[in-house]
Amino acid sequence: MTALPPLVDPAPSLGNDEVARYSRHLVLPDIGLDGQRRLKAARVLVIGAGGLGSPVLLYLAAAGVGTLGIVEFDVVEESNLQRQIIHGQSDIGRSKGASARDAIAEVNPHVEVELHEHALTREDAVELFGRYDLVLDGTDNFATRYLVNDAAVLAGVPYVWGSIFRFEGQVSVFWEDAPDGRGLNYRDLYPQAPPAGSVPSCAEGGVLGMLCGTVGSIMATEAVKLITGTGDPLLGRVLLYDALRMSVRTVEVRKDPSAAPITGLVDYEAFCGAPVPEPAAAPDTLSPTALRDRLAAPEPPVLVDVREPVEWDIAHIDGATLIPVGDIESGSGIDRVPRDRPAVLYCKTGIRSARALRALRDAGFTDVRHLDGGIAAWTREIDPSLPVY
């Protein structure tokens, strides 16, 4: 086991009420009074107050981290409550940052919360990270992950990274300037972002709510280890957790000696190949209103739902035929799309239907379009009786 030096110098003292609160830490030989004072002095920035940010913030607050910064600009939605346990029913519609701040105050009034209610950008990320001892990133998009990585390298701070999808999670610690020579960053693990649209988001692919608690707790544990200099952190290793098999394993990551050094921040949307949103009148798209009118015409188009069967069971547009995007891209489902009639594709938000559209165009289809905004937009604008998922 290889411990690193403590990341934070200890605070001068603990009050009697803090001694009582943290007594179970104080009797741990590897934390003790010194470690708890380091936690009190620590300044930790958490990117996002969502699925992973929720348990991270709650456990770090309960552990006595003195200052928690939260980067979060979103609002609480009902679909968040299945996994984002820092928020409650009464918080729907509220700022996630404000909701998280209030929950933290209930957990531990000794913790100071600093809200940064804006999207993290390359203009401010390095300066912001420099105000903190440690960063934890549990965001769910690749552009932000690479931005966090590069900004942490330039600011010289370590960060704990976590990722979840469906029933699986990953956790690691990255620190380019680690004092023991194990200096790694996220690009050593993933030098290039996957092709845009190739990895579904949790909104499209789903995620087991409890997975957030497991992975978030591991992330919080790694943060405490770094702050106090306890144990062997996941530096140079990635922990892989599979909830279905209930298995945990770690794999080693080595520095790529040929990788170019990180000297500045770039356009991360472009780096990750994020598609530029098309205007509603783009030739390949139909607005929900335009689709409604076409479906009501004497010769309506063929309507194809390219989502998965479990999503179809939740909600679908009347008259549609289910052909999952994977079947279209593999070719096995292409013959089910008529070539002698116009076709309109839809998914949840428009990402998968755009992929299916490209596959059909490559197969020679010419009169095919897809629904702008997917069934989510259809539900908002045309048929609010459908459930939102």
Short mmCIF file of N, CA and C in Angstrom, two decimals, residues 112-199:
data_model
loop_
_atom_site.label_atom_id
_atom_site.label_comp_id
_atom_site.label_asym_id
_atom_site.label_seq_id
_atom_site.Cartn_x
_atom_site.Cartn_y
_atom_site.Cartn_z
N GLU A 112 -19.16 25.09 4.89
CA GLU A 112 -19.45 26.26 4.07
C GLU A 112 -19.61 25.82 2.62
N VAL A 113 -20.67 26.30 1.97
CA VAL A 113 -20.95 25.95 0.58
C VAL A 113 -20.76 27.17 -0.30
N GLU A 114 -20.00 26.99 -1.37
CA GLU A 114 -19.79 28.04 -2.36
C GLU A 114 -20.44 27.59 -3.67
N LEU A 115 -21.47 28.32 -4.10
CA LEU A 115 -22.19 27.96 -5.32
C LEU A 115 -21.59 28.66 -6.53
N HIS A 116 -21.45 27.90 -7.59
CA HIS A 116 -21.02 28.44 -8.89
C HIS A 116 -22.11 28.03 -9.88
N GLU A 117 -23.14 28.82 -9.97
CA GLU A 117 -24.33 28.43 -10.73
C GLU A 117 -24.21 28.86 -12.19
N HIS A 118 -23.27 28.24 -12.86
CA HIS A 118 -23.05 28.49 -14.27
C HIS A 118 -22.35 27.27 -14.86
N ALA A 119 -22.40 27.16 -16.17
CA ALA A 119 -21.70 26.07 -16.83
C ALA A 119 -20.20 26.29 -16.73
N LEU A 120 -19.47 25.22 -16.52
CA LEU A 120 -18.01 25.31 -16.50
C LEU A 120 -17.52 25.61 -17.92
N THR A 121 -16.66 26.61 -18.06
CA THR A 121 -16.16 26.99 -19.38
C THR A 121 -14.64 27.05 -19.35
N ARG A 122 -14.05 27.03 -20.53
CA ARG A 122 -12.60 27.11 -20.61
C ARG A 122 -12.08 28.49 -20.23
N GLU A 123 -12.98 29.50 -20.20
CA GLU A 123 -12.55 30.84 -19.80
C GLU A 123 -12.30 30.94 -18.30
N ASP A 124 -13.01 30.13 -17.51
CA ASP A 124 -12.90 30.31 -16.06
C ASP A 124 -12.44 29.06 -15.31
N ALA A 125 -12.31 27.91 -15.99
CA ALA A 125 -12.09 26.65 -15.28
C ALA A 125 -10.76 26.62 -14.52
N VAL A 126 -9.67 27.05 -15.14
CA VAL A 126 -8.37 26.95 -14.48
C VAL A 126 -8.33 27.84 -13.25
N GLU A 127 -8.82 29.06 -13.37
CA GLU A 127 -8.82 29.98 -12.22
C GLU A 127 -9.70 29.43 -11.10
N LEU A 128 -10.86 28.89 -11.46
CA LEU A 128 -11.76 28.33 -10.46
C LEU A 128 -11.12 27.15 -9.75
N PHE A 129 -10.52 26.22 -10.49
CA PHE A 129 -9.90 25.06 -9.88
C PHE A 129 -8.76 25.46 -8.95
N GLY A 130 -8.07 26.53 -9.28
CA GLY A 130 -6.97 26.98 -8.46
C GLY A 130 -7.38 27.44 -7.07
N ARG A 131 -8.66 27.67 -6.85
CA ARG A 131 -9.15 28.09 -5.53
C ARG A 131 -9.39 26.90 -4.60
N TYR A 132 -9.28 25.69 -5.13
CA TYR A 132 -9.62 24.50 -4.35
C TYR A 132 -8.43 23.54 -4.27
N ASP A 133 -8.49 22.68 -3.26
CA ASP A 133 -7.44 21.67 -3.08
C ASP A 133 -7.67 20.45 -3.96
N LEU A 134 -8.90 20.17 -4.28
CA LEU A 134 -9.27 18.91 -4.92
C LEU A 134 -10.56 19.11 -5.70
N VAL A 135 -10.67 18.43 -6.85
CA VAL A 135 -11.87 18.49 -7.68
C VAL A 135 -12.43 17.09 -7.83
N LEU A 136 -13.76 16.98 -7.78
CA LEU A 136 -14.43 15.71 -8.06
C LEU A 136 -15.36 15.92 -9.23
N ASP A 137 -15.26 15.05 -10.23
CA ASP A 137 -16.03 15.19 -11.46
C ASP A 137 -16.89 13.96 -11.69
N GLY A 138 -18.19 14.16 -11.65
CA GLY A 138 -19.12 13.08 -11.94
C GLY A 138 -20.07 13.44 -13.07
N THR A 139 -19.63 14.31 -13.97
CA THR A 139 -20.50 14.75 -15.06
C THR A 139 -20.70 13.64 -16.08
N ASP A 140 -21.71 13.82 -16.92
CA ASP A 140 -22.09 12.74 -17.83
C ASP A 140 -21.91 13.08 -19.29
N ASN A 141 -21.04 14.05 -19.60
CA ASN A 141 -20.75 14.31 -21.01
C ASN A 141 -19.25 14.45 -21.22
N PHE A 142 -18.79 14.03 -22.37
CA PHE A 142 -17.35 13.93 -22.61
C PHE A 142 -16.68 15.29 -22.74
N ALA A 143 -17.38 16.27 -23.29
CA ALA A 143 -16.76 17.59 -23.42
C ALA A 143 -16.37 18.14 -22.06
N THR A 144 -17.25 18.00 -21.06
CA THR A 144 -16.93 18.50 -19.72
C THR A 144 -15.83 17.68 -19.08
N ARG A 145 -15.81 16.38 -19.31
CA ARG A 145 -14.75 15.54 -18.72
C ARG A 145 -13.37 15.95 -19.21
N TYR A 146 -13.24 16.20 -20.50
CA TYR A 146 -11.93 16.61 -21.01
C TYR A 146 -11.58 18.02 -20.55
N LEU A 147 -12.57 18.88 -20.43
CA LEU A 147 -12.32 20.22 -19.90
C LEU A 147 -11.84 20.14 -18.45
N VAL A 148 -12.51 19.34 -17.63
CA VAL A 148 -12.09 19.17 -16.23
C VAL A 148 -10.68 18.64 -16.17
N ASN A 149 -10.39 17.63 -16.97
CA ASN A 149 -9.05 17.05 -16.97
C ASN A 149 -7.98 18.09 -17.28
N ASP A 150 -8.16 18.79 -18.38
CA ASP A 150 -7.13 19.71 -18.82
C ASP A 150 -6.98 20.89 -17.86
N ALA A 151 -8.11 21.38 -17.33
CA ALA A 151 -8.05 22.48 -16.38
C ALA A 151 -7.37 22.06 -15.09
N ALA A 152 -7.62 20.82 -14.65
CA ALA A 152 -6.97 20.33 -13.43
C ALA A 152 -5.46 20.20 -13.64
N VAL A 153 -5.06 19.74 -14.81
CA VAL A 153 -3.62 19.66 -15.11
C VAL A 153 -2.98 21.04 -15.05
N LEU A 154 -3.63 22.01 -15.70
CA LEU A 154 -3.06 23.36 -15.74
C LEU A 154 -3.10 24.04 -14.38
N ALA A 155 -4.10 23.73 -13.56
CA ALA A 155 -4.18 24.32 -12.21
C ALA A 155 -3.31 23.58 -11.21
N GLY A 156 -2.84 22.38 -11.58
CA GLY A 156 -1.98 21.61 -10.69
C GLY A 156 -2.69 20.95 -9.54
N VAL A 157 -3.99 20.65 -9.72
CA VAL A 157 -4.76 20.03 -8.63
C VAL A 157 -5.16 18.61 -9.03
N PRO A 158 -5.24 17.69 -8.08
CA PRO A 158 -5.74 16.35 -8.38
C PRO A 158 -7.25 16.36 -8.51
N TYR A 159 -7.76 15.34 -9.19
CA TYR A 159 -9.22 15.22 -9.22
C TYR A 159 -9.62 13.75 -9.25
N VAL A 160 -10.78 13.51 -8.67
CA VAL A 160 -11.38 12.18 -8.63
C VAL A 160 -12.46 12.15 -9.71
N TRP A 161 -12.40 11.13 -10.55
CA TRP A 161 -13.34 11.01 -11.66
C TRP A 161 -14.21 9.78 -11.47
N GLY A 162 -15.49 9.95 -11.75
CA GLY A 162 -16.42 8.82 -11.71
C GLY A 162 -17.33 8.85 -12.91
N SER A 163 -17.76 7.67 -13.34
CA SER A 163 -18.64 7.55 -14.50
C SER A 163 -19.59 6.38 -14.28
N ILE A 164 -20.83 6.54 -14.71
CA ILE A 164 -21.82 5.48 -14.55
C ILE A 164 -22.63 5.33 -15.84
N PHE A 165 -23.10 4.11 -16.08
CA PHE A 165 -24.00 3.85 -17.21
C PHE A 165 -24.69 2.53 -16.96
N ARG A 166 -26.00 2.57 -16.97
CA ARG A 166 -26.84 1.39 -16.77
C ARG A 166 -26.51 0.70 -15.45
N PHE A 167 -25.72 -0.37 -15.44
CA PHE A 167 -25.40 -1.09 -14.22
C PHE A 167 -23.90 -1.08 -13.90
N GLU A 168 -23.14 -0.25 -14.60
CA GLU A 168 -21.70 -0.28 -14.45
C GLU A 168 -21.14 1.10 -14.09
N GLY A 169 -20.04 1.09 -13.34
CA GLY A 169 -19.40 2.34 -12.95
C GLY A 169 -17.90 2.23 -13.00
N GLN A 170 -17.24 3.38 -13.12
CA GLN A 170 -15.79 3.47 -13.11
C GLN A 170 -15.37 4.61 -12.20
N VAL A 171 -14.24 4.43 -11.52
CA VAL A 171 -13.69 5.49 -10.66
C VAL A 171 -12.17 5.47 -10.80
N SER A 172 -11.56 6.66 -10.83
CA SER A 172 -10.11 6.75 -10.80
C SER A 172 -9.72 8.09 -10.20
N VAL A 173 -8.43 8.23 -9.92
CA VAL A 173 -7.85 9.48 -9.44
C VAL A 173 -6.78 9.90 -10.44
N PHE A 174 -6.85 11.15 -10.86
CA PHE A 174 -5.87 11.69 -11.80
C PHE A 174 -5.16 12.88 -11.17
N TRP A 175 -3.83 12.87 -11.30
CA TRP A 175 -3.02 13.96 -10.73
C TRP A 175 -1.71 14.02 -11.49
N GLU A 176 -1.63 14.92 -12.42
CA GLU A 176 -0.43 15.03 -13.26
C GLU A 176 0.82 15.29 -12.44
N ASP A 177 0.68 16.05 -11.34
CA ASP A 177 1.83 16.42 -10.52
C ASP A 177 1.94 15.60 -9.24
N ALA A 178 1.45 14.38 -9.27
CA ALA A 178 1.50 13.54 -8.06
C ALA A 178 2.93 13.42 -7.54
N PRO A 179 3.13 13.59 -6.23
CA PRO A 179 4.49 13.60 -5.69
C PRO A 179 5.22 12.28 -5.77
N ASP A 180 4.50 11.18 -6.00
CA ASP A 180 5.17 9.88 -6.04
C ASP A 180 5.50 9.44 -7.46
N GLY A 181 5.33 10.33 -8.43
CA GLY A 181 5.67 10.00 -9.80
C GLY A 181 4.59 9.29 -10.58
N ARG A 182 3.45 9.02 -9.96
CA ARG A 182 2.36 8.35 -10.68
C ARG A 182 1.47 9.38 -11.38
N GLY A 183 2.08 10.35 -12.03
CA GLY A 183 1.33 11.42 -12.65
C GLY A 183 0.59 10.98 -13.90
N LEU A 184 -0.72 10.99 -13.83
CA LEU A 184 -1.57 10.59 -14.94
C LEU A 184 -2.69 11.59 -15.10
N ASN A 185 -3.31 11.59 -16.28
CA ASN A 185 -4.54 12.35 -16.45
C ASN A 185 -5.51 11.54 -17.29
N TYR A 186 -6.72 12.05 -17.42
CA TYR A 186 -7.80 11.32 -18.08
C TYR A 186 -7.44 10.93 -19.52
N ARG A 187 -6.62 11.74 -20.17
CA ARG A 187 -6.23 11.45 -21.55
C ARG A 187 -5.32 10.22 -21.65
N ASP A 188 -4.66 9.85 -20.56
CA ASP A 188 -3.89 8.62 -20.58
C ASP A 188 -4.81 7.40 -20.60
N LEU A 189 -6.00 7.55 -20.07
CA LEU A 189 -6.99 6.47 -20.09
C LEU A 189 -7.78 6.49 -21.39
N TYR A 190 -8.25 7.67 -21.77
CA TYR A 190 -9.04 7.86 -22.99
C TYR A 190 -8.43 8.99 -23.81
N PRO A 191 -7.46 8.67 -24.68
CA PRO A 191 -6.80 9.73 -25.46
C PRO A 191 -7.76 10.49 -26.36
N GLN A 192 -8.76 9.81 -26.87
CA GLN A 192 -9.72 10.44 -27.78
C GLN A 192 -11.14 10.19 -27.29
N ALA A 193 -11.99 11.17 -27.50
CA ALA A 193 -13.40 11.00 -27.18
C ALA A 193 -14.04 10.04 -28.18
N PRO A 194 -15.04 9.28 -27.76
CA PRO A 194 -15.73 8.40 -28.70
C PRO A 194 -16.48 9.22 -29.74
N PRO A 195 -16.80 8.65 -30.88
CA PRO A 195 -17.56 9.39 -31.89
C PRO A 195 -18.86 9.94 -31.32
N ALA A 196 -19.21 11.15 -31.74
CA ALA A 196 -20.43 11.78 -31.24
C ALA A 196 -21.64 10.88 -31.49
N GLY A 197 -22.45 10.70 -30.44
CA GLY A 197 -23.65 9.89 -30.55
C GLY A 197 -23.46 8.40 -30.39
N SER A 198 -22.19 7.94 -30.27
CA SER A 198 -21.95 6.50 -30.18
C SER A 198 -22.18 5.97 -28.77
N VAL A 199 -22.13 6.83 -27.76
CA VAL A 199 -22.36 6.43 -26.38
C VAL A 199 -23.63 7.10 -25.89
#
